Short mmCIF file of N, CA and C in Angstrom, two decimals:
data_model
loop_
_atom_site.label_atom_id
_atom_site.label_comp_id
_atom_site.label_asym_id
_atom_site.label_seq_id
_atom_site.Cartn_x
_atom_site.Cartn_y
_atom_site.Cartn_z
N MET A 1 113.30 42.36 9.18
CA MET A 1 114.60 41.21 8.80
C MET A 1 116.35 41.78 9.95
N ASN A 2 116.64 40.47 9.87
CA ASN A 2 117.85 41.14 11.13
C ASN A 2 118.22 41.19 9.58
N ILE A 3 119.04 42.53 9.69
CA ILE A 3 120.22 42.55 8.49
C ILE A 3 121.19 42.86 9.08
N LEU A 4 122.96 42.10 8.15
CA LEU A 4 123.90 42.57 9.36
C LEU A 4 124.56 43.53 8.43
N ILE A 5 125.47 44.00 8.46
CA ILE A 5 126.41 45.36 7.71
C ILE A 5 127.47 44.94 8.10
N LEU A 6 128.69 44.20 6.95
CA LEU A 6 130.04 43.94 7.61
C LEU A 6 130.49 45.66 6.71
N GLN A 7 131.24 46.39 7.22
CA GLN A 7 131.67 47.46 7.33
C GLN A 7 133.16 47.46 7.59
N SER A 8 133.65 47.60 6.09
CA SER A 8 135.68 47.69 6.24
C SER A 8 136.32 48.52 6.20
N SER A 9 135.64 49.89 5.84
CA SER A 9 137.16 50.65 6.34
C SER A 9 137.06 51.48 6.97
N PRO A 10 138.95 51.29 7.30
CA PRO A 10 139.61 52.10 8.33
C PRO A 10 139.31 53.42 8.20
N ARG A 11 138.20 54.63 7.39
CA ARG A 11 138.43 55.73 7.53
C ARG A 11 137.29 56.08 8.81
N LYS A 12 136.89 56.20 9.02
CA LYS A 12 136.07 56.37 10.38
C LYS A 12 134.92 57.58 9.37
N THR A 13 135.34 57.95 8.83
CA THR A 13 134.36 59.22 8.04
C THR A 13 133.83 58.52 6.73
N GLY A 14 135.08 58.06 6.39
CA GLY A 14 134.86 57.79 4.90
C GLY A 14 133.74 57.27 4.19
N ASN A 15 133.85 56.59 2.29
CA ASN A 15 133.01 56.99 1.51
C ASN A 15 132.07 55.52 2.06
N THR A 16 132.59 54.64 2.90
CA THR A 16 132.49 53.44 2.69
C THR A 16 131.20 53.36 4.33
N VAL A 17 131.67 54.21 4.81
CA VAL A 17 131.04 53.89 6.31
C VAL A 17 129.84 54.84 5.77
N TRP A 18 129.99 56.01 5.18
CA TRP A 18 128.21 57.18 4.62
C TRP A 18 127.52 55.96 3.68
N MET A 19 128.21 54.78 2.90
CA MET A 19 126.90 53.97 2.63
C MET A 19 125.90 53.21 3.32
N ALA A 20 127.06 52.66 4.26
CA ALA A 20 126.91 51.74 5.71
C ALA A 20 125.89 52.21 5.92
N GLU A 21 126.41 53.34 7.10
CA GLU A 21 124.88 54.50 7.21
C GLU A 21 124.13 54.66 6.67
N GLU A 22 124.02 55.24 5.56
CA GLU A 22 122.74 55.39 4.42
C GLU A 22 121.35 54.44 4.40
N TYR A 23 122.29 52.98 4.63
CA TYR A 23 121.31 51.48 3.70
C TYR A 23 120.89 51.38 5.38
N LYS A 24 121.82 51.28 6.46
CA LYS A 24 121.07 51.54 8.00
C LYS A 24 119.57 52.13 7.81
N LYS A 25 120.09 54.09 7.70
CA LYS A 25 119.12 54.03 7.81
C LYS A 25 117.80 53.82 7.11
N ALA A 26 118.21 53.55 6.24
CA ALA A 26 116.65 53.37 5.01
C ALA A 26 115.63 51.94 5.39
N ALA A 27 116.59 51.50 6.23
CA ALA A 27 116.59 50.20 6.28
C ALA A 27 115.26 49.59 7.75
N GLU A 28 116.33 50.30 8.74
CA GLU A 28 114.91 50.69 9.77
C GLU A 28 114.02 51.31 9.72
N ALA A 29 114.09 52.79 8.72
CA ALA A 29 112.92 53.86 8.21
C ALA A 29 111.84 51.79 8.04
N ALA A 30 112.33 51.52 7.34
CA ALA A 30 111.93 50.46 6.82
C ALA A 30 111.26 49.03 7.61
N GLY A 31 111.83 49.70 8.98
CA GLY A 31 111.36 49.10 10.18
C GLY A 31 112.12 47.45 9.91
N HIS A 32 112.93 47.16 9.81
CA HIS A 32 114.38 46.26 9.60
C HIS A 32 115.29 46.47 10.78
N ASN A 33 115.99 45.55 11.25
CA ASN A 33 116.21 45.91 12.66
C ASN A 33 118.14 45.10 12.03
N VAL A 34 118.70 46.57 12.33
CA VAL A 34 120.27 46.14 11.43
C VAL A 34 121.02 46.45 13.11
N THR A 35 122.37 45.61 11.79
CA THR A 35 123.79 45.81 13.16
C THR A 35 124.80 46.08 11.49
N ILE A 36 125.16 47.15 12.14
CA ILE A 36 126.32 47.88 11.61
C ILE A 36 127.75 47.30 12.32
N VAL A 37 128.80 46.19 12.11
CA VAL A 37 130.33 45.78 12.60
C VAL A 37 131.33 46.74 11.54
N ASP A 38 132.13 46.91 12.16
CA ASP A 38 133.27 47.46 11.45
C ASP A 38 134.17 46.36 11.83
N VAL A 39 134.20 45.66 10.48
CA VAL A 39 135.34 44.51 10.78
C VAL A 39 137.09 45.19 10.94
N SER A 40 136.90 46.63 10.60
CA SER A 40 138.16 47.57 10.09
C SER A 40 138.82 47.38 11.71
N ARG A 41 137.55 47.38 12.26
CA ARG A 41 138.62 47.87 13.76
C ARG A 41 138.48 46.39 14.43
N LYS A 42 138.39 45.08 14.00
CA LYS A 42 138.27 44.13 14.48
C LYS A 42 139.95 43.19 14.15
N LYS A 43 140.35 42.50 15.03
CA LYS A 43 141.09 41.23 14.93
C LYS A 43 140.63 40.34 14.55
N ILE A 44 140.93 39.79 13.21
CA ILE A 44 140.17 38.97 12.93
C ILE A 44 141.54 38.76 11.03
N ALA A 45 142.10 37.38 12.26
CA ALA A 45 142.99 36.15 11.27
C ALA A 45 142.47 35.85 10.12
N GLY A 46 143.69 35.11 9.39
CA GLY A 46 142.70 34.25 7.84
C GLY A 46 142.70 33.31 8.50
N CYS A 47 141.76 32.41 7.45
CA CYS A 47 141.85 31.08 7.78
C CYS A 47 143.27 30.29 7.83
N LEU A 48 143.28 29.37 8.70
CA LEU A 48 144.41 28.20 8.38
C LEU A 48 144.89 27.01 7.70
N ALA A 49 143.13 26.93 7.57
CA ALA A 49 143.02 25.35 6.47
C ALA A 49 143.66 24.53 7.40
N CYS A 50 143.44 24.87 8.34
CA CYS A 50 144.21 23.48 9.27
C CYS A 50 143.11 22.73 9.55
N GLU A 51 141.76 22.83 9.15
CA GLU A 51 140.56 21.49 8.61
C GLU A 51 140.24 21.42 10.41
N TYR A 52 140.77 21.94 11.20
CA TYR A 52 140.19 21.79 12.68
C TYR A 52 138.91 21.88 12.73
N CYS A 53 138.14 23.17 11.77
CA CYS A 53 136.27 23.40 11.98
C CYS A 53 135.74 21.82 11.50
N HIS A 54 136.56 21.09 10.39
CA HIS A 54 135.40 20.50 9.73
C HIS A 54 136.18 19.01 9.97
N GLY A 55 136.56 18.76 11.41
CA GLY A 55 137.03 17.76 12.30
C GLY A 55 136.58 17.90 13.95
N LYS A 56 137.56 18.25 14.71
CA LYS A 56 137.68 17.90 16.25
C LYS A 56 136.63 19.26 16.07
N GLY A 57 136.78 19.92 15.45
CA GLY A 57 136.43 21.60 16.28
C GLY A 57 134.21 21.20 16.07
N ASN A 58 133.79 20.29 15.19
CA ASN A 58 132.08 20.63 14.97
C ASN A 58 131.99 22.34 14.20
N CYS A 59 132.40 21.84 13.48
CA CYS A 59 132.17 23.46 12.75
C CYS A 59 132.71 25.08 13.72
N ALA A 60 133.62 24.49 14.61
CA ALA A 60 133.72 25.86 14.71
C ALA A 60 135.35 25.99 14.32
N CYS A 61 135.85 27.40 14.75
CA CYS A 61 137.13 27.36 14.79
C CYS A 61 138.41 27.88 15.49
N ILE A 62 139.03 26.70 15.40
CA ILE A 62 140.19 26.96 16.45
C ILE A 62 140.53 28.02 16.61
N GLN A 63 141.06 28.92 15.84
CA GLN A 63 141.58 30.20 16.10
C GLN A 63 140.37 31.00 17.37
N LYS A 64 140.28 31.65 18.44
CA LYS A 64 139.55 32.02 19.25
C LYS A 64 139.77 33.99 19.34
N ASP A 65 139.50 34.90 18.10
CA ASP A 65 139.75 36.12 17.67
C ASP A 65 138.46 37.23 17.53
N ASP A 66 138.61 38.15 16.93
CA ASP A 66 136.82 38.92 17.52
C ASP A 66 136.11 38.57 16.55
N MET A 67 136.56 36.91 15.03
CA MET A 67 135.67 36.50 14.60
C MET A 67 134.19 35.85 15.21
N GLN A 68 134.83 35.42 16.54
CA GLN A 68 133.91 35.07 17.78
C GLN A 68 132.83 36.19 17.44
N GLU A 69 132.90 37.29 17.59
CA GLU A 69 131.41 38.18 17.90
C GLU A 69 131.10 38.45 16.69
N LEU A 70 131.24 37.92 15.86
CA LEU A 70 130.73 37.48 13.97
C LEU A 70 129.90 36.55 14.26
N TYR A 71 130.19 35.15 14.33
CA TYR A 71 129.60 33.88 14.07
C TYR A 71 128.63 34.40 14.54
N PRO A 72 127.72 35.02 15.74
CA PRO A 72 126.58 34.43 15.73
C PRO A 72 125.18 35.72 15.28
N LEU A 73 126.11 36.85 15.01
CA LEU A 73 125.46 37.28 14.39
C LEU A 73 124.90 36.93 13.09
N MET A 74 125.96 36.48 12.44
CA MET A 74 126.15 36.05 10.86
C MET A 74 125.56 34.78 10.42
N ALA A 75 124.54 34.06 11.76
CA ALA A 75 123.96 33.11 12.44
C ALA A 75 122.66 33.47 11.77
N GLU A 76 122.23 34.80 12.49
CA GLU A 76 120.61 35.35 12.85
C GLU A 76 120.25 36.29 11.59
N ALA A 77 121.61 36.46 10.86
CA ALA A 77 120.87 37.67 9.62
C ALA A 77 120.42 36.63 8.54
N GLU A 78 119.20 37.64 8.21
CA GLU A 78 118.49 36.99 6.97
C GLU A 78 119.19 38.04 6.28
N VAL A 79 119.41 38.70 6.31
CA VAL A 79 119.88 39.89 4.92
C VAL A 79 121.53 39.78 5.39
N LEU A 80 122.84 40.08 4.53
CA LEU A 80 124.22 40.44 5.08
C LEU A 80 124.75 41.45 3.36
N VAL A 81 124.65 42.69 4.40
CA VAL A 81 125.30 43.46 3.09
C VAL A 81 127.21 43.83 3.41
N LEU A 82 127.52 44.01 2.43
CA LEU A 82 128.79 43.77 2.45
C LEU A 82 128.89 45.22 2.15
N ALA A 83 130.13 45.81 2.92
CA ALA A 83 130.24 47.53 2.10
C ALA A 83 131.82 47.31 3.24
N SER A 84 132.19 47.47 1.22
CA SER A 84 133.77 47.63 0.83
C SER A 84 134.52 48.83 -0.14
N PRO A 85 135.62 49.28 0.56
CA PRO A 85 136.27 50.19 -0.23
C PRO A 85 136.96 49.62 -0.97
N ILE A 86 137.32 50.20 -2.50
CA ILE A 86 137.89 49.64 -3.61
C ILE A 86 139.53 50.27 -3.68
N TYR A 87 139.97 49.78 -2.60
CA TYR A 87 141.50 49.88 -3.02
C TYR A 87 142.36 49.48 -3.88
N TYR A 88 142.52 48.28 -4.43
CA TYR A 88 143.36 47.53 -6.02
C TYR A 88 142.11 46.62 -6.11
N PHE A 89 141.62 46.46 -6.98
CA PHE A 89 140.58 45.97 -7.69
C PHE A 89 139.38 45.05 -7.13
N THR A 90 139.23 44.73 -5.87
CA THR A 90 138.63 43.65 -5.19
C THR A 90 138.24 44.10 -3.87
N LEU A 91 137.34 43.64 -2.80
CA LEU A 91 136.88 43.67 -1.50
C LEU A 91 138.35 43.72 -1.21
N ASN A 92 137.97 44.96 -0.17
CA ASN A 92 139.11 44.95 1.12
C ASN A 92 139.82 44.50 1.71
N ALA A 93 141.10 43.95 2.18
CA ALA A 93 141.19 42.96 3.60
C ALA A 93 140.67 42.42 4.30
N GLN A 94 140.31 43.88 5.08
CA GLN A 94 139.09 43.50 6.29
C GLN A 94 138.09 43.11 6.48
N ILE A 95 137.53 42.58 5.26
CA ILE A 95 137.05 42.57 4.99
C ILE A 95 136.40 41.24 4.76
N GLN A 96 137.86 40.81 3.68
CA GLN A 96 137.79 39.22 3.71
C GLN A 96 138.47 38.50 4.52
N ALA A 97 138.85 38.68 5.51
CA ALA A 97 139.37 38.03 6.44
C ALA A 97 137.09 37.08 7.08
N SER A 98 136.84 38.43 7.03
CA SER A 98 135.77 37.89 7.83
C SER A 98 134.47 37.51 6.79
N ILE A 99 134.82 36.79 5.70
CA ILE A 99 134.19 36.05 4.58
C ILE A 99 134.84 35.08 4.39
N GLN A 100 135.93 34.48 4.91
CA GLN A 100 136.52 33.59 4.64
C GLN A 100 136.89 32.68 5.66
N ARG A 101 136.48 33.47 7.03
CA ARG A 101 136.57 32.65 8.08
C ARG A 101 135.36 31.47 8.24
N MET A 102 134.22 32.38 6.95
CA MET A 102 132.48 31.68 7.19
C MET A 102 133.11 30.51 6.88
N TYR A 103 134.40 29.51 6.88
CA TYR A 103 134.77 28.55 5.22
C TYR A 103 133.87 27.17 7.02
N CYS A 104 134.48 27.77 8.48
CA CYS A 104 133.83 26.78 9.15
C CYS A 104 132.37 26.42 9.11
N VAL A 105 132.09 27.04 9.08
CA VAL A 105 130.22 27.13 9.29
C VAL A 105 129.72 26.61 7.51
N ASN A 106 130.36 27.14 6.24
CA ASN A 106 130.44 26.83 5.11
C ASN A 106 129.27 28.57 4.74
N SER A 107 128.12 28.78 5.29
CA SER A 107 127.03 29.79 5.14
C SER A 107 126.40 30.34 5.94
N PRO A 108 126.08 31.62 6.39
CA PRO A 108 125.13 32.25 7.09
C PRO A 108 123.76 31.42 6.90
N ALA A 109 123.56 30.65 8.47
CA ALA A 109 122.36 29.77 8.60
C ALA A 109 121.50 30.66 7.46
N ARG A 110 120.99 31.77 8.63
CA ARG A 110 119.63 32.40 7.49
C ARG A 110 119.38 32.97 6.80
N ALA A 111 120.99 33.45 6.00
CA ALA A 111 120.75 34.96 5.17
C ALA A 111 120.23 33.93 3.74
N LYS A 112 118.84 34.37 3.57
CA LYS A 112 118.85 34.81 2.01
C LYS A 112 118.41 35.42 1.55
N LYS A 113 119.30 36.53 1.99
CA LYS A 113 119.58 38.10 0.67
C LYS A 113 121.11 38.56 1.13
N MET A 114 121.60 39.74 -0.01
CA MET A 114 122.60 40.30 0.11
C MET A 114 122.68 41.25 -0.83
N ALA A 115 123.29 42.39 -0.62
CA ALA A 115 123.42 43.01 -1.44
C ALA A 115 124.78 43.98 -0.64
N LEU A 116 125.13 44.61 -1.99
CA LEU A 116 126.58 45.02 -1.71
C LEU A 116 127.00 46.47 -1.68
N LEU A 117 128.12 47.44 -1.49
CA LEU A 117 128.28 48.66 -1.21
C LEU A 117 129.52 49.33 -1.49
N VAL A 118 129.97 49.92 -2.56
CA VAL A 118 131.62 49.66 -3.12
C VAL A 118 131.59 50.84 -2.86
N SER A 119 132.80 51.17 -2.66
CA SER A 119 133.39 53.10 -3.03
C SER A 119 134.73 52.93 -3.72
N SER A 120 135.38 53.39 -4.48
CA SER A 120 136.07 53.71 -4.78
C SER A 120 136.69 55.50 -5.49
N TYR A 121 138.33 55.37 -5.56
CA TYR A 121 138.53 56.34 -6.68
C TYR A 121 138.76 57.14 -7.50
N SER A 122 138.33 55.78 -8.15
CA SER A 122 138.73 55.55 -9.63
C SER A 122 137.27 54.73 -10.13
N PRO A 123 137.07 55.20 -11.51
CA PRO A 123 136.34 54.41 -11.98
C PRO A 123 136.51 53.00 -12.46
N ASN A 124 135.82 52.27 -13.03
CA ASN A 124 136.28 50.94 -13.44
C ASN A 124 137.16 50.01 -12.47
N VAL A 125 136.85 50.24 -11.53
CA VAL A 125 138.08 49.06 -10.62
C VAL A 125 136.54 48.47 -9.50
N TYR A 126 136.19 47.77 -10.61
CA TYR A 126 134.70 46.56 -9.48
C TYR A 126 134.73 45.94 -9.88
N SER A 127 134.82 45.21 -11.26
CA SER A 127 134.71 44.11 -11.71
C SER A 127 135.17 42.63 -11.14
N GLY A 128 136.33 43.06 -10.23
CA GLY A 128 136.98 42.08 -9.11
C GLY A 128 135.95 41.68 -8.27
N ALA A 129 135.91 43.28 -7.51
CA ALA A 129 134.76 42.70 -6.38
C ALA A 129 133.07 42.53 -6.31
N LEU A 130 133.07 42.98 -7.93
CA LEU A 130 131.40 42.86 -8.17
C LEU A 130 131.19 40.80 -8.36
N ALA A 131 132.28 39.82 -8.98
CA ALA A 131 132.22 39.32 -9.45
C ALA A 131 132.56 38.09 -7.98
N GLU A 132 133.74 38.53 -7.63
CA GLU A 132 133.92 37.78 -6.08
C GLU A 132 132.22 37.68 -5.05
N TYR A 133 131.30 38.64 -5.42
CA TYR A 133 129.88 39.34 -4.64
C TYR A 133 129.20 38.29 -4.89
N LYS A 134 129.31 37.97 -6.82
CA LYS A 134 128.45 37.32 -6.81
C LYS A 134 128.52 36.15 -6.65
N ASP A 135 129.72 35.46 -6.79
CA ASP A 135 130.25 33.85 -6.48
C ASP A 135 129.54 33.36 -5.10
N ILE A 136 129.68 34.54 -4.27
CA ILE A 136 129.74 34.49 -2.74
C ILE A 136 128.21 33.68 -2.89
N CYS A 137 127.21 34.90 -3.44
CA CYS A 137 125.66 34.94 -3.71
C CYS A 137 125.02 34.11 -3.82
N ASN A 138 126.32 33.30 -5.22
CA ASN A 138 125.68 31.60 -5.59
C ASN A 138 125.67 30.75 -4.71
N TYR A 139 126.93 31.25 -3.73
CA TYR A 139 127.77 30.09 -2.92
C TYR A 139 126.82 29.74 -1.71
N TRP A 140 126.44 30.70 -1.31
CA TRP A 140 125.81 30.86 -0.01
C TRP A 140 124.06 30.55 -0.27
N GLY A 141 124.02 31.13 -1.84
CA GLY A 141 122.13 30.74 -1.72
C GLY A 141 121.48 31.95 -1.92
N CYS A 142 122.36 32.94 -1.74
CA CYS A 142 121.57 34.46 -1.53
C CYS A 142 121.21 34.71 -3.01
N LYS A 143 120.22 35.35 -2.38
CA LYS A 143 119.46 36.65 -3.40
C LYS A 143 120.12 38.00 -3.50
N ASP A 144 120.69 38.60 -4.50
CA ASP A 144 120.82 39.56 -4.52
C ASP A 144 120.24 41.00 -4.53
N SER A 145 120.32 41.06 -3.44
CA SER A 145 119.00 42.54 -3.02
C SER A 145 119.61 44.14 -3.77
N GLY A 146 120.92 43.72 -4.51
CA GLY A 146 121.41 44.79 -5.24
C GLY A 146 122.33 45.31 -4.69
N ILE A 147 123.51 46.03 -6.03
CA ILE A 147 124.27 46.34 -5.43
C ILE A 147 124.66 48.26 -5.67
N VAL A 148 125.80 48.62 -5.77
CA VAL A 148 125.63 50.89 -5.29
C VAL A 148 127.50 50.62 -5.08
N THR A 149 128.15 50.78 -6.59
CA THR A 149 128.82 51.72 -6.65
C THR A 149 128.95 53.25 -6.49
N ALA A 150 130.18 54.18 -6.04
CA ALA A 150 130.23 55.09 -6.22
C ALA A 150 131.60 55.65 -6.17
N LYS A 151 132.32 56.07 -7.28
CA LYS A 151 133.35 56.42 -7.36
C LYS A 151 133.82 57.84 -6.93
N VAL A 152 134.83 58.43 -7.17
CA VAL A 152 135.23 60.10 -6.63
C VAL A 152 133.45 60.80 -5.87
N ASP A 153 133.77 61.42 -7.80
CA ASP A 153 132.73 62.10 -7.54
C ASP A 153 130.81 61.88 -7.71
N GLU A 154 131.30 60.58 -6.38
CA GLU A 154 129.83 59.86 -7.00
C GLU A 154 129.08 60.67 -5.11
N GLN A 155 130.43 60.45 -4.67
CA GLN A 155 130.29 59.49 -2.90
C GLN A 155 129.80 60.79 -1.90
N LYS A 156 128.87 60.15 -1.10
CA LYS A 156 128.10 61.36 -0.36
C LYS A 156 126.84 62.37 -1.21
N THR A 157 126.32 61.47 -1.81
CA THR A 157 125.21 62.25 -2.75
C THR A 157 123.81 61.23 -3.43
N GLU A 158 123.38 62.98 -3.00
CA GLU A 158 121.78 62.51 -2.87
C GLU A 158 121.50 61.64 -3.71
N ALA A 159 122.49 61.25 -4.84
CA ALA A 159 122.04 60.07 -6.11
C ALA A 159 122.22 58.84 -5.59
N ILE A 160 123.62 58.61 -4.75
CA ILE A 160 124.01 57.18 -4.42
C ILE A 160 122.83 57.28 -3.24
N ARG A 161 122.33 57.86 -2.22
CA ARG A 161 121.50 58.00 -1.37
C ARG A 161 120.49 57.28 -1.82
N GLN A 162 119.91 57.81 -2.63
CA GLN A 162 118.73 57.02 -3.52
C GLN A 162 118.78 55.98 -3.96
N LYS A 163 120.11 55.63 -4.55
CA LYS A 163 120.16 54.44 -4.86
C LYS A 163 120.33 53.24 -3.85
N ILE A 164 120.80 53.15 -2.84
CA ILE A 164 121.07 52.44 -1.45
C ILE A 164 119.37 52.95 -0.96
N VAL A 165 118.66 53.80 -1.03
CA VAL A 165 116.74 53.11 -0.56
C VAL A 165 116.54 51.96 -1.62
N GLU A 166 116.49 52.66 -2.94
CA GLU A 166 116.02 51.48 -4.06
C GLU A 166 116.46 50.20 -3.36
N ILE A 167 117.29 49.57 -3.44
CA ILE A 167 117.81 48.42 -2.44
C ILE A 167 117.27 47.77 -1.71
N VAL A 168 117.47 49.14 -0.78
CA VAL A 168 116.44 48.47 -0.15
C VAL A 168 115.38 48.03 -0.08
N LYS A 169 114.55 48.83 -0.78
CA LYS A 169 113.01 48.54 -1.56
C LYS A 169 113.08 47.04 -1.96
N ASN A 170 114.16 46.40 -2.44
CA ASN A 170 114.31 45.15 -2.10
C ASN A 170 114.29 43.72 -1.71
N LEU A 171 113.77 44.80 -0.60
CA LEU A 171 114.15 43.16 0.45
C LEU A 171 113.01 42.79 1.22
#
Protein backbone atom coordinates (compact mmCIF):
# COMPACT_ATOMS: atom_id res chain seq x y z
CA MET A 1 0.00 0.00 0.00
CA ASN A 2 1.04 3.60 -0.56
CA ILE A 3 1.08 5.35 2.80
CA LEU A 4 1.41 9.09 3.26
CA ILE A 5 2.27 10.47 6.68
CA LEU A 6 1.64 14.16 7.25
CA GLN A 7 3.95 15.00 10.15
CA SER A 8 3.40 18.44 11.63
CA SER A 9 5.71 18.94 14.58
CA PRO A 10 8.13 21.85 14.17
CA ARG A 11 10.50 20.11 16.62
CA LYS A 12 12.93 18.13 14.45
CA THR A 13 13.54 15.53 17.16
CA GLY A 14 10.18 15.84 18.87
CA ASN A 15 7.85 13.12 20.04
CA THR A 16 5.51 13.38 17.06
CA VAL A 17 8.44 13.07 14.66
CA TRP A 18 9.53 9.96 16.53
CA MET A 19 6.02 8.45 16.29
CA ALA A 20 5.87 9.14 12.54
CA GLU A 21 9.29 7.54 12.03
CA GLU A 22 8.29 4.48 14.06
CA TYR A 23 5.13 4.12 11.98
CA LYS A 24 7.20 4.35 8.82
CA LYS A 25 9.65 1.68 10.05
CA ALA A 26 6.83 -0.71 10.97
CA ALA A 27 4.95 -0.13 7.71
CA GLU A 28 8.05 -0.55 5.54
CA ALA A 29 8.93 -3.74 7.42
CA ALA A 30 5.44 -4.99 6.49
CA GLY A 31 6.13 -4.23 2.81
CA HIS A 32 4.35 -0.91 2.40
CA ASN A 33 5.63 2.14 0.53
CA VAL A 34 5.78 5.09 2.95
CA THR A 35 6.34 8.80 2.40
CA ILE A 36 6.61 11.28 5.26
CA VAL A 37 5.96 14.94 4.50
CA ASP A 38 6.96 17.40 7.19
CA VAL A 39 4.17 19.92 6.73
CA SER A 40 5.60 22.08 9.51
CA ARG A 41 8.44 22.99 7.12
CA LYS A 42 6.11 23.75 4.19
CA LYS A 43 4.57 27.07 3.28
CA ILE A 44 0.89 26.16 3.11
CA ALA A 45 -1.66 28.93 3.49
CA GLY A 46 -5.17 28.41 4.75
CA CYS A 47 -8.15 28.07 2.42
CA LEU A 48 -9.36 31.43 1.11
CA ALA A 49 -12.97 30.23 0.63
CA CYS A 50 -12.86 31.94 -2.77
CA GLU A 51 -14.53 28.99 -4.55
CA TYR A 52 -12.14 29.31 -7.51
CA CYS A 53 -11.54 25.56 -7.21
CA HIS A 54 -15.22 24.76 -7.66
CA GLY A 55 -15.62 27.06 -10.64
CA LYS A 56 -12.93 28.21 -13.04
CA GLY A 57 -10.28 26.16 -11.24
CA ASN A 58 -11.82 22.76 -12.04
CA CYS A 59 -10.81 21.36 -8.62
CA ALA A 60 -7.46 23.20 -8.59
CA CYS A 61 -6.69 25.70 -5.85
CA ILE A 62 -5.88 29.24 -6.94
CA GLN A 63 -3.06 29.42 -4.38
CA LYS A 64 0.30 28.23 -5.63
CA ASP A 65 2.29 27.31 -2.56
CA ASP A 66 3.82 24.12 -1.16
CA MET A 67 0.42 22.45 -1.11
CA GLN A 68 1.03 21.80 -4.81
CA GLU A 69 3.58 19.18 -3.73
CA LEU A 70 1.01 17.46 -1.52
CA TYR A 71 -1.92 17.16 -3.93
CA PRO A 72 -0.36 14.38 -6.07
CA LEU A 73 0.87 12.55 -2.96
CA MET A 74 -2.59 12.77 -1.40
CA ALA A 75 -4.17 11.54 -4.63
CA GLU A 76 -1.99 8.40 -4.65
CA ALA A 77 -2.16 7.60 -0.93
CA GLU A 78 -4.16 4.53 0.02
CA VAL A 79 -3.51 5.21 3.69
CA LEU A 80 -3.21 8.66 5.20
CA VAL A 81 -1.59 9.10 8.61
CA LEU A 82 -1.93 12.36 10.49
CA ALA A 83 0.85 12.95 13.04
CA SER A 84 0.40 16.03 15.18
CA PRO A 85 1.43 17.40 18.54
CA ILE A 86 -1.41 18.74 20.65
CA TYR A 87 -0.62 22.21 21.86
CA TYR A 88 -4.07 23.49 22.62
CA PHE A 89 -6.67 20.72 22.52
CA THR A 90 -6.69 19.95 18.79
CA LEU A 91 -4.48 19.14 15.82
CA ASN A 92 -1.87 21.85 15.39
CA ALA A 93 -2.08 24.69 12.89
CA GLN A 94 0.63 23.27 10.65
CA ILE A 95 -1.46 20.20 9.80
CA GLN A 96 -4.79 22.05 9.75
CA ALA A 97 -3.84 24.07 6.67
CA SER A 98 -3.02 21.00 4.61
CA ILE A 99 -6.23 19.23 5.68
CA GLN A 100 -8.41 22.23 4.94
CA ARG A 101 -6.78 22.86 1.57
CA MET A 102 -8.12 19.47 0.46
CA TYR A 103 -11.42 21.32 0.07
CA CYS A 104 -10.67 21.88 -3.60
CA VAL A 105 -10.64 18.15 -4.38
CA ASN A 106 -13.00 17.13 -1.56
CA SER A 107 -11.00 14.09 -0.43
CA PRO A 108 -7.89 12.03 -1.18
CA ALA A 109 -8.89 10.00 -4.25
CA ARG A 110 -7.57 6.56 -3.28
CA ALA A 111 -7.41 6.74 0.52
CA LYS A 112 -9.39 3.99 2.19
CA LYS A 113 -7.77 4.04 5.63
CA MET A 114 -6.40 6.59 8.05
CA ALA A 115 -4.47 6.59 11.31
CA LEU A 116 -3.75 9.25 13.91
CA LEU A 117 -0.58 9.75 15.95
CA VAL A 118 -0.74 12.52 18.57
CA SER A 119 1.50 13.55 21.44
CA SER A 120 1.13 16.07 24.20
CA TYR A 121 2.74 17.17 27.40
CA SER A 122 -0.56 16.76 29.24
CA PRO A 123 -3.05 13.91 29.60
CA ASN A 124 -6.74 14.35 28.77
CA VAL A 125 -6.25 16.95 26.02
CA TYR A 126 -7.04 14.75 23.02
CA SER A 127 -10.85 14.92 22.70
CA GLY A 128 -10.88 17.79 20.17
CA ALA A 129 -8.27 16.15 17.94
CA LEU A 130 -9.97 12.75 18.16
CA ALA A 131 -13.36 14.20 17.25
CA GLU A 132 -11.91 16.09 14.29
CA TYR A 133 -10.01 13.01 13.10
CA LYS A 134 -13.12 10.82 13.29
CA ASP A 135 -15.13 13.43 11.40
CA ILE A 136 -12.44 13.60 8.68
CA CYS A 137 -12.42 9.80 8.39
CA ASN A 138 -16.21 9.76 8.02
CA TYR A 139 -16.33 12.61 5.53
CA TRP A 140 -13.53 11.21 3.38
CA GLY A 141 -14.99 7.69 3.59
CA CYS A 142 -11.88 6.25 5.25
CA LYS A 143 -11.72 3.48 7.82
CA ASP A 144 -9.91 4.34 11.04
CA SER A 145 -7.00 1.91 11.26
CA GLY A 146 -5.91 3.18 14.67
CA ILE A 147 -5.07 6.00 17.03
CA VAL A 148 -2.00 6.30 19.23
CA THR A 149 -1.74 9.01 21.87
CA ALA A 150 1.37 9.66 23.94
CA LYS A 151 1.47 11.98 26.91
CA VAL A 152 4.73 13.20 28.39
CA ASP A 153 5.60 10.09 30.45
CA GLU A 154 4.77 7.74 27.55
CA GLN A 155 6.71 9.43 24.79
CA LYS A 156 9.45 7.55 22.95
CA THR A 157 8.79 4.38 24.94
CA GLU A 158 8.66 0.75 23.89
CA ALA A 159 4.97 0.66 24.90
CA ILE A 160 4.13 3.40 22.38
CA ARG A 161 6.30 1.75 19.73
CA GLN A 162 4.30 -1.46 20.21
CA LYS A 163 0.99 0.42 19.90
CA ILE A 164 2.22 1.86 16.60
CA VAL A 165 3.26 -1.59 15.38
CA GLU A 166 -0.20 -2.90 16.27
CA ILE A 167 -2.05 -0.25 14.27
CA VAL A 168 0.19 -0.93 11.29
CA LYS A 169 -1.03 -4.54 11.50
CA ASN A 170 -4.58 -3.18 10.95
CA LEU A 171 -3.68 -2.27 7.38
